[in-house]
mmCIF file of N, CA and C and ligand atoms in Angstrom:
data_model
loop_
_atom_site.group_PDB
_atom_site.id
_atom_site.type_symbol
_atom_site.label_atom_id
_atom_site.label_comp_id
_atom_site.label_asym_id
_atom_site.label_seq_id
_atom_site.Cartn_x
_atom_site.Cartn_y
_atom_site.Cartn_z
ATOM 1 N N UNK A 44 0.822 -1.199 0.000
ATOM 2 C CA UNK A 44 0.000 0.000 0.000
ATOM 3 C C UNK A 44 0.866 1.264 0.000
ATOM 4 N N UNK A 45 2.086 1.070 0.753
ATOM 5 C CA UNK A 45 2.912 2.355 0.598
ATOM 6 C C UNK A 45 3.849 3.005 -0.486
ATOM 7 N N UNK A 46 3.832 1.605 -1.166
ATOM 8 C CA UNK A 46 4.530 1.766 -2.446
ATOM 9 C C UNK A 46 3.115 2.278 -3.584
ATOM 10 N N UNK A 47 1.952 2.275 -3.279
ATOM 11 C CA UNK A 47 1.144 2.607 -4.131
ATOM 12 C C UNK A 47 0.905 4.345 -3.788
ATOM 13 N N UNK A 48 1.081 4.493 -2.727
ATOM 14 C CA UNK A 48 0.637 5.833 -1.851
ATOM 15 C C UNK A 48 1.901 6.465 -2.522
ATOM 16 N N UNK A 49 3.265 6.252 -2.445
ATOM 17 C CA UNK A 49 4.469 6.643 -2.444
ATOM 18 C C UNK A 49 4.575 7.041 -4.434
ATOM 19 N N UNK A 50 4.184 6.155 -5.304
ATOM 20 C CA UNK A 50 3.724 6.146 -6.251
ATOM 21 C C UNK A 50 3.133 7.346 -6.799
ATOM 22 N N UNK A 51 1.654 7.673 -6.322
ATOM 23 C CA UNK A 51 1.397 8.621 -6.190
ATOM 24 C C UNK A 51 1.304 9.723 -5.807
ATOM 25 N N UNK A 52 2.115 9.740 -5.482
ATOM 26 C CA UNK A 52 3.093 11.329 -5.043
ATOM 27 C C UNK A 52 4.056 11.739 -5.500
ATOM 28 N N UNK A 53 4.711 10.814 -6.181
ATOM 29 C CA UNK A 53 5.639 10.722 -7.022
ATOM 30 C C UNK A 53 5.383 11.327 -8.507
ATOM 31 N N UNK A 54 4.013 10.995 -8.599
ATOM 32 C CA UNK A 54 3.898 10.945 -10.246
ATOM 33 C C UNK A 54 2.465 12.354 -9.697
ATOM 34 N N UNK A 55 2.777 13.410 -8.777
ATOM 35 C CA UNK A 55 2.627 14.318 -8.385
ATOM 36 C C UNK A 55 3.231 15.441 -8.395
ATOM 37 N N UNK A 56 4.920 15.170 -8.021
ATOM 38 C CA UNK A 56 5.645 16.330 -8.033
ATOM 39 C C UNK A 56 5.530 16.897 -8.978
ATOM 40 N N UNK A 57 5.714 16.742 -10.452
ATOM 41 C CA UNK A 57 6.311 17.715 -11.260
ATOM 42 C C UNK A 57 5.200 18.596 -11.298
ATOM 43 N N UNK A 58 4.099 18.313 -11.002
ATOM 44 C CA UNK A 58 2.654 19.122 -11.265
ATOM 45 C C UNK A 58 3.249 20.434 -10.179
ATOM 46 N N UNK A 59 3.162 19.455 -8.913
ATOM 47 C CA UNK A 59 3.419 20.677 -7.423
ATOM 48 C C UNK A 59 4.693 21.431 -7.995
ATOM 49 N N UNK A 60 5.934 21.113 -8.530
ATOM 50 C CA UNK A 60 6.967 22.062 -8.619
ATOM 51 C C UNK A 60 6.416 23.176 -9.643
ATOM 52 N N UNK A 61 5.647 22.666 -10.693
ATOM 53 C CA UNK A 61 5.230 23.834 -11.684
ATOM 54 C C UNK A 61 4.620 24.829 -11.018
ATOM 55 N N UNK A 62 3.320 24.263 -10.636
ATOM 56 C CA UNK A 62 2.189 25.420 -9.866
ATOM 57 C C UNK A 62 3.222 26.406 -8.700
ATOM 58 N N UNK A 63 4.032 25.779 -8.042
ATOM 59 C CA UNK A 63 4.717 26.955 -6.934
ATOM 60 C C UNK A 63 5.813 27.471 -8.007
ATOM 61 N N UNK A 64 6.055 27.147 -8.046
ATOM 62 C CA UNK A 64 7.499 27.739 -9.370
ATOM 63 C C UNK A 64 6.679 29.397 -10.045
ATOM 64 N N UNK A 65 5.435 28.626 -10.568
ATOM 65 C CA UNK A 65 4.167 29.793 -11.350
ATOM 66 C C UNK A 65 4.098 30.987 -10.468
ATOM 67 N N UNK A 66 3.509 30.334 -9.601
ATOM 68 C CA UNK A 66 3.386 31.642 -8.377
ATOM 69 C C UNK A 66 4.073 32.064 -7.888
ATOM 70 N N UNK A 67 5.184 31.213 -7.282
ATOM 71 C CA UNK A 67 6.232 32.094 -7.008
ATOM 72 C C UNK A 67 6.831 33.007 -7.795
ATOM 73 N N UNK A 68 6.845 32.656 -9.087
ATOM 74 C CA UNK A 68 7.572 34.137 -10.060
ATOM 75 C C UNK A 68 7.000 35.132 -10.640
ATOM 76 N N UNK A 69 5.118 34.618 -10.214
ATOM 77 C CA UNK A 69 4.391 35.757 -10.861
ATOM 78 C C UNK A 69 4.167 36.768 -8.974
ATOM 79 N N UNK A 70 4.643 36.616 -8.160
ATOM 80 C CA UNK A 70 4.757 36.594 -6.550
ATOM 81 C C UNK A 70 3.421 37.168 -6.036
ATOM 82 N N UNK A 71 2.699 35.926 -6.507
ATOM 83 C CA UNK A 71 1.240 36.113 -5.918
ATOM 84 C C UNK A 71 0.891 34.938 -4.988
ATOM 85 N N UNK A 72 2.259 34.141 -4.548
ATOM 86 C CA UNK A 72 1.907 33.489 -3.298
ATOM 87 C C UNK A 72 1.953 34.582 -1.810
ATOM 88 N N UNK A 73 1.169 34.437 -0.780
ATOM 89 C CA UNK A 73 1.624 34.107 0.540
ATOM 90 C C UNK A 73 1.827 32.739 0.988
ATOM 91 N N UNK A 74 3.036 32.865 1.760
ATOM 92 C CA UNK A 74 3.181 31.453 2.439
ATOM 93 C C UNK A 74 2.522 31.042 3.378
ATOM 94 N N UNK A 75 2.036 32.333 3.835
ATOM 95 C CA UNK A 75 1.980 32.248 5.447
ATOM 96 C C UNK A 75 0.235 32.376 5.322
ATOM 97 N N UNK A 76 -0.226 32.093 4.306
ATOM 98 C CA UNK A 76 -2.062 32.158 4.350
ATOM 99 C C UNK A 76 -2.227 31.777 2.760
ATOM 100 N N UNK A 77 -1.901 30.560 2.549
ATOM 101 C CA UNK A 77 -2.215 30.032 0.902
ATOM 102 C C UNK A 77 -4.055 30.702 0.875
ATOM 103 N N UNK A 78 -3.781 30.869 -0.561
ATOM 104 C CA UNK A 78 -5.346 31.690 -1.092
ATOM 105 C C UNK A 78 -6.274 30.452 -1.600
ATOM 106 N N UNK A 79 -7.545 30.580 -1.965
ATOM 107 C CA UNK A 79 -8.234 29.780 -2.180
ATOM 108 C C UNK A 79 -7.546 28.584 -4.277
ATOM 109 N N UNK A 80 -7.341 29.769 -4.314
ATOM 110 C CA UNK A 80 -6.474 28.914 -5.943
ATOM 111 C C UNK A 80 -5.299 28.056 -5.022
ATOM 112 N N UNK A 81 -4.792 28.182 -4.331
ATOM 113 C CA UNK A 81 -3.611 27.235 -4.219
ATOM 114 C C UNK A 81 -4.501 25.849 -3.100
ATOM 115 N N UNK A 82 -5.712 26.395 -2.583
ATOM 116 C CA UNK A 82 -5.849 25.471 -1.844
ATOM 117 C C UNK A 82 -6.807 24.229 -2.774
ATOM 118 N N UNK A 83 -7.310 25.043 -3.779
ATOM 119 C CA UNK A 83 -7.948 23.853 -4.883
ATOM 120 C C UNK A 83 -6.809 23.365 -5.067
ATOM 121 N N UNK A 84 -5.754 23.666 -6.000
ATOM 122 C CA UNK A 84 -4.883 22.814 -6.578
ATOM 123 C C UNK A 84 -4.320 21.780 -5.877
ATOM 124 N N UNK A 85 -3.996 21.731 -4.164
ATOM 125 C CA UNK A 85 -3.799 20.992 -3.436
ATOM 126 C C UNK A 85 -5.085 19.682 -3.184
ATOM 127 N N UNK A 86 -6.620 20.417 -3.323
ATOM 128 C CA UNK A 86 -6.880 19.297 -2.943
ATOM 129 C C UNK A 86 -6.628 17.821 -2.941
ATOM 130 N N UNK A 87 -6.162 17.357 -4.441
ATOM 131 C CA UNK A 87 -5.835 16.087 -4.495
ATOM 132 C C UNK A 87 -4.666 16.184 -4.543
ATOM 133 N N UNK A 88 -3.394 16.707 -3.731
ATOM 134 C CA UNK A 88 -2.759 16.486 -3.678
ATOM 135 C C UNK A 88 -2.029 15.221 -2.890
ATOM 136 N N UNK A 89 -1.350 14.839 -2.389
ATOM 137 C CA UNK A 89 -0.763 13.978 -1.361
ATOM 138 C C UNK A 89 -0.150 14.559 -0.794
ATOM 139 N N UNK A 90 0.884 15.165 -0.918
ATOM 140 C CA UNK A 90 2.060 15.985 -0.389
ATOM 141 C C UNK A 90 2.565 15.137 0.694
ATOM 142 N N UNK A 91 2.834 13.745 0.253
ATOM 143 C CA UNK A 91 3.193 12.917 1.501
ATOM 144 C C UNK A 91 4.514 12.955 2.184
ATOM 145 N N UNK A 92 4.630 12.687 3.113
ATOM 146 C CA UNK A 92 5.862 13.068 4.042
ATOM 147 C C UNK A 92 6.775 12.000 3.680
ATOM 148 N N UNK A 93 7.827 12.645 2.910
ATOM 149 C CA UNK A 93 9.267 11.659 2.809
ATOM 150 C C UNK A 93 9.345 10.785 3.269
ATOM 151 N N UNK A 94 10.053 9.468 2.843
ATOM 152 C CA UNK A 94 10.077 8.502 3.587
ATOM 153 C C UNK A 94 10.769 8.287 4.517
ATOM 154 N N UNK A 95 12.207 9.442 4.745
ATOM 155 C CA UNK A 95 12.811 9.042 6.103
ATOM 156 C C UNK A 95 12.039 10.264 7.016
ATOM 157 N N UNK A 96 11.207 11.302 6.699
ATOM 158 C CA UNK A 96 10.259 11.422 7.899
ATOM 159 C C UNK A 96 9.407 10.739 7.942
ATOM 160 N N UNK A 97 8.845 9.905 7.462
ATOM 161 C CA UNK A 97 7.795 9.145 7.903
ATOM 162 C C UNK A 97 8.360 8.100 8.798
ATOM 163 N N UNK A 98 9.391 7.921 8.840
ATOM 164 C CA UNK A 98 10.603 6.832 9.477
ATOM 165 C C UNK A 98 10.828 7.653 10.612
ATOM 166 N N UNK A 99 10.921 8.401 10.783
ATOM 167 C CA UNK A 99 11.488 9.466 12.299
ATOM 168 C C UNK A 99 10.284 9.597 13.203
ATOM 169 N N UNK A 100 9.102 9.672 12.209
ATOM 170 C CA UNK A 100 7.909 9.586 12.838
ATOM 171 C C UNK A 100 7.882 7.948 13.555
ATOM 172 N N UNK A 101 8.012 7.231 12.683
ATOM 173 C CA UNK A 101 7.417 6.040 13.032
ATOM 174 C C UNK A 101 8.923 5.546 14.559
ATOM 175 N N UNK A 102 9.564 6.260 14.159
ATOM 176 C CA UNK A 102 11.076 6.086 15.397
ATOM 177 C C UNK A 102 10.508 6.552 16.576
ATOM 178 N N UNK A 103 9.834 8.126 16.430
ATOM 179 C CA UNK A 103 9.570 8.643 17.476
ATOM 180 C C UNK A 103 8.439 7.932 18.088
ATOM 181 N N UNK A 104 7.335 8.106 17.846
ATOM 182 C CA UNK A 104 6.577 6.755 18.393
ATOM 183 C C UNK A 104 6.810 5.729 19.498
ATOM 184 N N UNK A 105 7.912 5.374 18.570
ATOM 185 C CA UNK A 105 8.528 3.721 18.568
ATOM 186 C C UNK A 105 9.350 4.049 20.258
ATOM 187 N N UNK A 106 10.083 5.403 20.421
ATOM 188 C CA UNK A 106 10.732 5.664 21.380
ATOM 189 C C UNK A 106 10.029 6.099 22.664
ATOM 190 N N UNK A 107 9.088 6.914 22.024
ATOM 191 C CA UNK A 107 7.695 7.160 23.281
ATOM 192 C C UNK A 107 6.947 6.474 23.669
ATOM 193 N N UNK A 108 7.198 5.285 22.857
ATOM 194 C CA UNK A 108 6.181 3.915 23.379
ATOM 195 C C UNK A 108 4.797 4.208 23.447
ATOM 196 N N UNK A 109 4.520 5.039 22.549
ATOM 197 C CA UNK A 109 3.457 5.501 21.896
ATOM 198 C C UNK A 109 2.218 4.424 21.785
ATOM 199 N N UNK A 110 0.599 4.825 22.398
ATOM 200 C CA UNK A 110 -0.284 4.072 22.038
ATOM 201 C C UNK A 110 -1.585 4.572 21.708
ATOM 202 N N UNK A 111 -0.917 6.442 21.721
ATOM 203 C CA UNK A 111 -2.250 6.822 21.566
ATOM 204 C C UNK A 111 -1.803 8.257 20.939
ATOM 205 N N UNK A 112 -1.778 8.141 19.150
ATOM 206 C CA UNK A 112 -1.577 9.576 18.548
ATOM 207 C C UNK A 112 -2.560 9.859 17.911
ATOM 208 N N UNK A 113 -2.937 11.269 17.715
ATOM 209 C CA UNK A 113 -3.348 12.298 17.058
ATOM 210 C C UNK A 113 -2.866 12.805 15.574
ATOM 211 N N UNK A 114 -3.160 12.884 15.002
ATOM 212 C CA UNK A 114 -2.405 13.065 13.502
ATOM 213 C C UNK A 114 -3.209 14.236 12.687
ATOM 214 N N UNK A 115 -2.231 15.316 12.920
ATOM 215 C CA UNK A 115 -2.863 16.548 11.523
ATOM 216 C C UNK A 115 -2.905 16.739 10.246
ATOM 217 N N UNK A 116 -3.313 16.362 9.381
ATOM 218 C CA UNK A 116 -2.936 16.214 8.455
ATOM 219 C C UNK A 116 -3.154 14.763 7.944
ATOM 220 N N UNK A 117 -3.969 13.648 7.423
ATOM 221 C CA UNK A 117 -3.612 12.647 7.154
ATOM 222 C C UNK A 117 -3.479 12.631 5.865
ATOM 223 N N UNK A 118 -4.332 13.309 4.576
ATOM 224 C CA UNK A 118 -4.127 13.106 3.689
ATOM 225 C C UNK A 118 -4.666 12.124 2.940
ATOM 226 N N UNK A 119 -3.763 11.297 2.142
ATOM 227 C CA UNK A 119 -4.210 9.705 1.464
ATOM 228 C C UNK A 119 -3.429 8.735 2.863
ATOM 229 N N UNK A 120 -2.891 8.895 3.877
ATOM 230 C CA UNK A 120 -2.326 8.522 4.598
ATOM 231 C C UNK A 120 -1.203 7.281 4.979
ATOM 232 N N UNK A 121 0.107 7.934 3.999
ATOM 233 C CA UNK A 121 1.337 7.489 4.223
ATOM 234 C C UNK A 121 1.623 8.069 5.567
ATOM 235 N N UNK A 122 1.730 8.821 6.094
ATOM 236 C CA UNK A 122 2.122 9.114 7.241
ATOM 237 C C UNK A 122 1.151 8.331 8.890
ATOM 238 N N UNK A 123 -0.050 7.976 8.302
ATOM 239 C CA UNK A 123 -0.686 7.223 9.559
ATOM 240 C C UNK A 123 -0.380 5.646 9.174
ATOM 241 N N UNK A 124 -0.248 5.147 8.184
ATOM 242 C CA UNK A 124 0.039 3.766 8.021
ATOM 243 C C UNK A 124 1.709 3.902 9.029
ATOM 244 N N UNK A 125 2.287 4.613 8.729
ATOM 245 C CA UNK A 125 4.256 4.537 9.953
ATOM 246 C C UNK A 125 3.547 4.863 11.311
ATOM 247 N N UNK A 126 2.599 5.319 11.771
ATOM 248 C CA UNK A 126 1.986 5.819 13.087
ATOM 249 C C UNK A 126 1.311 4.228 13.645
ATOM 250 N N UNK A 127 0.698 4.176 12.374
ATOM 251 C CA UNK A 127 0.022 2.857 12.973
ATOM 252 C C UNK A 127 0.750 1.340 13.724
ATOM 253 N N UNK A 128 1.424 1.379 12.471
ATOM 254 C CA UNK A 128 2.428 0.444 12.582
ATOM 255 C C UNK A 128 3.192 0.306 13.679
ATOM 256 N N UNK A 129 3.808 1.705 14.328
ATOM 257 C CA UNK A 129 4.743 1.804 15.148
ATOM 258 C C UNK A 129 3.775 1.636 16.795
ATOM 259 N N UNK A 130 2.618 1.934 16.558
ATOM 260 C CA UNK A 130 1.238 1.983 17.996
ATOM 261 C C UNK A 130 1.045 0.599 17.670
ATOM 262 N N UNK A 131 1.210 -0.386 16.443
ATOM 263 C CA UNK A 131 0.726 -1.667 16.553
ATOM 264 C C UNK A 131 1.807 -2.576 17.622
ATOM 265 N N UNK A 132 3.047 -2.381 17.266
ATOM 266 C CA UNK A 132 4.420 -2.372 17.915
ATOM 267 C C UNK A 132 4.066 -2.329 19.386
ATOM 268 N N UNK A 133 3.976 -1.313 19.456
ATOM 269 C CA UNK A 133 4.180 -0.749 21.284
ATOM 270 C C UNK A 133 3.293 -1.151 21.940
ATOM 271 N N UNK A 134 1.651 -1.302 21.389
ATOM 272 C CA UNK A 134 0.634 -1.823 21.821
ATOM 273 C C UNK A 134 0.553 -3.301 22.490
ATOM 274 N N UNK A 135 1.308 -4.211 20.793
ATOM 275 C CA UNK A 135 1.514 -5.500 21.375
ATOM 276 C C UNK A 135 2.149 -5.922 22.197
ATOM 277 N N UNK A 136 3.396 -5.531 22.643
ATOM 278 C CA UNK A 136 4.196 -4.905 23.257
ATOM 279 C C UNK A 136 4.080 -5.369 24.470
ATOM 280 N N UNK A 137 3.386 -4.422 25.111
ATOM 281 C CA UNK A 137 2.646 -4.335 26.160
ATOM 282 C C UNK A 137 1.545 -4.566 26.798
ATOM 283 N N UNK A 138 1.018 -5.230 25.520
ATOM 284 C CA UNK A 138 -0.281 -6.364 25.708
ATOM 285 C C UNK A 138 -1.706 -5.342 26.229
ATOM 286 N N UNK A 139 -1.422 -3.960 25.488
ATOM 287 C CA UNK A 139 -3.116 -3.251 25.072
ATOM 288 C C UNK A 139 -3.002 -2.755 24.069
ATOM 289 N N UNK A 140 -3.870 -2.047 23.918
ATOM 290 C CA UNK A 140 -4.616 -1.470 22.572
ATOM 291 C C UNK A 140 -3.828 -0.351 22.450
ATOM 292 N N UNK A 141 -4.252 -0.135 20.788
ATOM 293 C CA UNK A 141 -3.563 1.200 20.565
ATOM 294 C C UNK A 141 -4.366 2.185 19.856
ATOM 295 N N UNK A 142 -4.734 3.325 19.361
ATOM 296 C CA UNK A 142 -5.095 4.159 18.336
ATOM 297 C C UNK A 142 -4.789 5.326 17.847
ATOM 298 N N UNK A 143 -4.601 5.254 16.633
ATOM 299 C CA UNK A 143 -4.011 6.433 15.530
ATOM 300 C C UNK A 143 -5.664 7.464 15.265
ATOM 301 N N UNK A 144 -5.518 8.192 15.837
ATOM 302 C CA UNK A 144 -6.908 9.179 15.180
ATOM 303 C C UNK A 144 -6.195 10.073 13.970
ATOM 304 N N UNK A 145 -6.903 10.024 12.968
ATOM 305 C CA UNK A 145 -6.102 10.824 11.426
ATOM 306 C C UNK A 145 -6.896 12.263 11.550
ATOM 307 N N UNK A 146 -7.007 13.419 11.115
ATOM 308 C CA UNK A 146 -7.660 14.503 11.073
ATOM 309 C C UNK A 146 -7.605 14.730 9.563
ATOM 310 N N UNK A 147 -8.225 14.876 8.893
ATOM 311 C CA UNK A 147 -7.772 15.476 7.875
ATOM 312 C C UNK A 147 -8.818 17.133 7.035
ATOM 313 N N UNK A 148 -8.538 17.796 6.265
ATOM 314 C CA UNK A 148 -9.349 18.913 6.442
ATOM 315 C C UNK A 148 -10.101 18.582 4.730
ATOM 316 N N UNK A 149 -9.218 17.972 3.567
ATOM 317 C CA UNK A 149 -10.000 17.914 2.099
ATOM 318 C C UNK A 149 -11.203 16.390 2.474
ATOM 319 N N UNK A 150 -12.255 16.240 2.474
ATOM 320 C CA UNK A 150 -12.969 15.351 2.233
ATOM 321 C C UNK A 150 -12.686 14.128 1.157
ATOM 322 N N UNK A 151 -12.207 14.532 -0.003
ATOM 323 C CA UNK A 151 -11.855 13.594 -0.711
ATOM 324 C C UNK A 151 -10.856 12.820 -0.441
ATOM 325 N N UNK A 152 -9.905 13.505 0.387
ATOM 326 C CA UNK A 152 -8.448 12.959 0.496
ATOM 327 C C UNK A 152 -8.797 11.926 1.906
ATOM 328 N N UNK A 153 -9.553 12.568 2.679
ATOM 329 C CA UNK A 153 -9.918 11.397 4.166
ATOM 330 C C UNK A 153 -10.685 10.769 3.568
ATOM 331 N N UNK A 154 -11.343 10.616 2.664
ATOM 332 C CA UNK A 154 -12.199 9.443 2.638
ATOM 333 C C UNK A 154 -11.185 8.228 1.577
ATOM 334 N N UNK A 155 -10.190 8.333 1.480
ATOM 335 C CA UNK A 155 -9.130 7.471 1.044
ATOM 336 C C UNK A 155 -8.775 6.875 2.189
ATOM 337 N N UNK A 156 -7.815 7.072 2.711
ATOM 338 C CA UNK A 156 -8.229 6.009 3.962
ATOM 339 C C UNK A 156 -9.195 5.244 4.538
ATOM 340 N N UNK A 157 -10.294 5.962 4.823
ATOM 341 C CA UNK A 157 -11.599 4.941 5.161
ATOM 342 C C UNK A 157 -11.649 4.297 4.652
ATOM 343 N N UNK A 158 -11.098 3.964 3.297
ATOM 344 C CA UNK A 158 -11.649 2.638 2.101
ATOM 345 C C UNK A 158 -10.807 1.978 2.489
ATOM 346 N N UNK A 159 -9.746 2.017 3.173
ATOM 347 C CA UNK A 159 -8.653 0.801 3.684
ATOM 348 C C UNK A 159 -9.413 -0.235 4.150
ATOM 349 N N UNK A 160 -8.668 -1.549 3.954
ATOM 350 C CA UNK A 160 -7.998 -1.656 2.791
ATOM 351 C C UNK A 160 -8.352 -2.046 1.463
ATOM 352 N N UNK A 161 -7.597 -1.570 0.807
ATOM 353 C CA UNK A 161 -8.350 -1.034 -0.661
ATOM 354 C C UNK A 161 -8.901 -2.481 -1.810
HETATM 355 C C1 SAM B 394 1.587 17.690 4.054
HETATM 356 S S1 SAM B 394 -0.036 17.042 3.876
HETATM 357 C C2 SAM B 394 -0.044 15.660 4.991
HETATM 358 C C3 SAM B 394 0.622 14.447 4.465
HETATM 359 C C4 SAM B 394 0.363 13.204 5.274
HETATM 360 N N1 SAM B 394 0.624 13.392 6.682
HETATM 361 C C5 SAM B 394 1.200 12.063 4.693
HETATM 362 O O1 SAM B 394 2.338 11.885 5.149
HETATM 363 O O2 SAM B 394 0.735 11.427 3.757
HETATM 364 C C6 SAM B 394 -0.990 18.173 4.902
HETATM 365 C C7 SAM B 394 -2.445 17.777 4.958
HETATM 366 O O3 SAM B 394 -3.055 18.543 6.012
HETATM 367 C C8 SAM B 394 -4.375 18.842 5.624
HETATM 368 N N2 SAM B 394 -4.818 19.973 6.448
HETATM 369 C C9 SAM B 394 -4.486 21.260 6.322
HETATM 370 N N3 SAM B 394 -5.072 22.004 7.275
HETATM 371 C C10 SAM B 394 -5.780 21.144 8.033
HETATM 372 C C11 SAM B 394 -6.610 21.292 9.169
HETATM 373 N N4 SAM B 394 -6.800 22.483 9.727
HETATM 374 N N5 SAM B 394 -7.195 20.196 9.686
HETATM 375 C C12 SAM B 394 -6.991 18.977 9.126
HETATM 376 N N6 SAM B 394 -6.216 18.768 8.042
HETATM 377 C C13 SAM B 394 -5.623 19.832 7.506
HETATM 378 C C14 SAM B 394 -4.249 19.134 4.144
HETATM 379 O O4 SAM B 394 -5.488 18.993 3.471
HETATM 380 C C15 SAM B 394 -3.219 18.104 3.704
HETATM 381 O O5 SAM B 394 -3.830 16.924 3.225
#
């Protein structure tokens, strides 16, 4: 699944480098309060978190002995599958339960996860 998630994000970038590249040189971004045009273009985005942060994530976790995270941002959710994984870890572990709550703010993009697994 992560190689499919990872996939598609991949065959994402060149789109995301154009659109900021655009705006940035016509300098009608803010960074600090994206406008409603940049927040369409994101909707289907992924913008998934690298794989060695998703690895630092899933470390940190792993080190906090983590069994109960919160997650901003889930997205298509490469970053809660390393959350999960690492609360499945610590959970068993220690012989209880664990849970990843995802947040996410585009509707289309959280309801990709819910269809897990696909
Ligand atoms: C960088 S992406 C997250 C990538 C994801 N964690 C992963 O690794 O696949 C940021 C996500 O946060 C979502 N987002 C932005 N503001 C939000 C908010 N206030 N509440 C929930 N989600 C939000 C965006 O829609 C976007 O999907």
């Amino acid at each position: 699944m992560l190689d499919r998630l990872y996939s598609a994000d991949s065959g994402q970038q060149a789109d995301l480098t154009q659109y900021f590249t655009d705006r940035a040189g016509a300098g009608t971004l803010n960074w600090r309060q994206l406008d409603h045009d940049a927040h369409q273009f994101l909707a289907d985005k992924l913008v998934a978190l690298d794989p060695d942060k998703a690895l630092f994530c899933h470390r940190l976790c792993l080190a906090l002995r983590a069994t109960r995270v919160v997650e901003a941002g889930t997205s298509h959710g490469v970053s809660t599958l390393h959350l999960a994984q690492a609360v499945r870890l610590v959970s068993e572990a220690g012989g209880g339960d664990g849970v990843v709550i995802g947040i996410e703010y585009e509707p289309d993009k959280a309801a990709v996860p819910r269809r897990w697994p696909p």
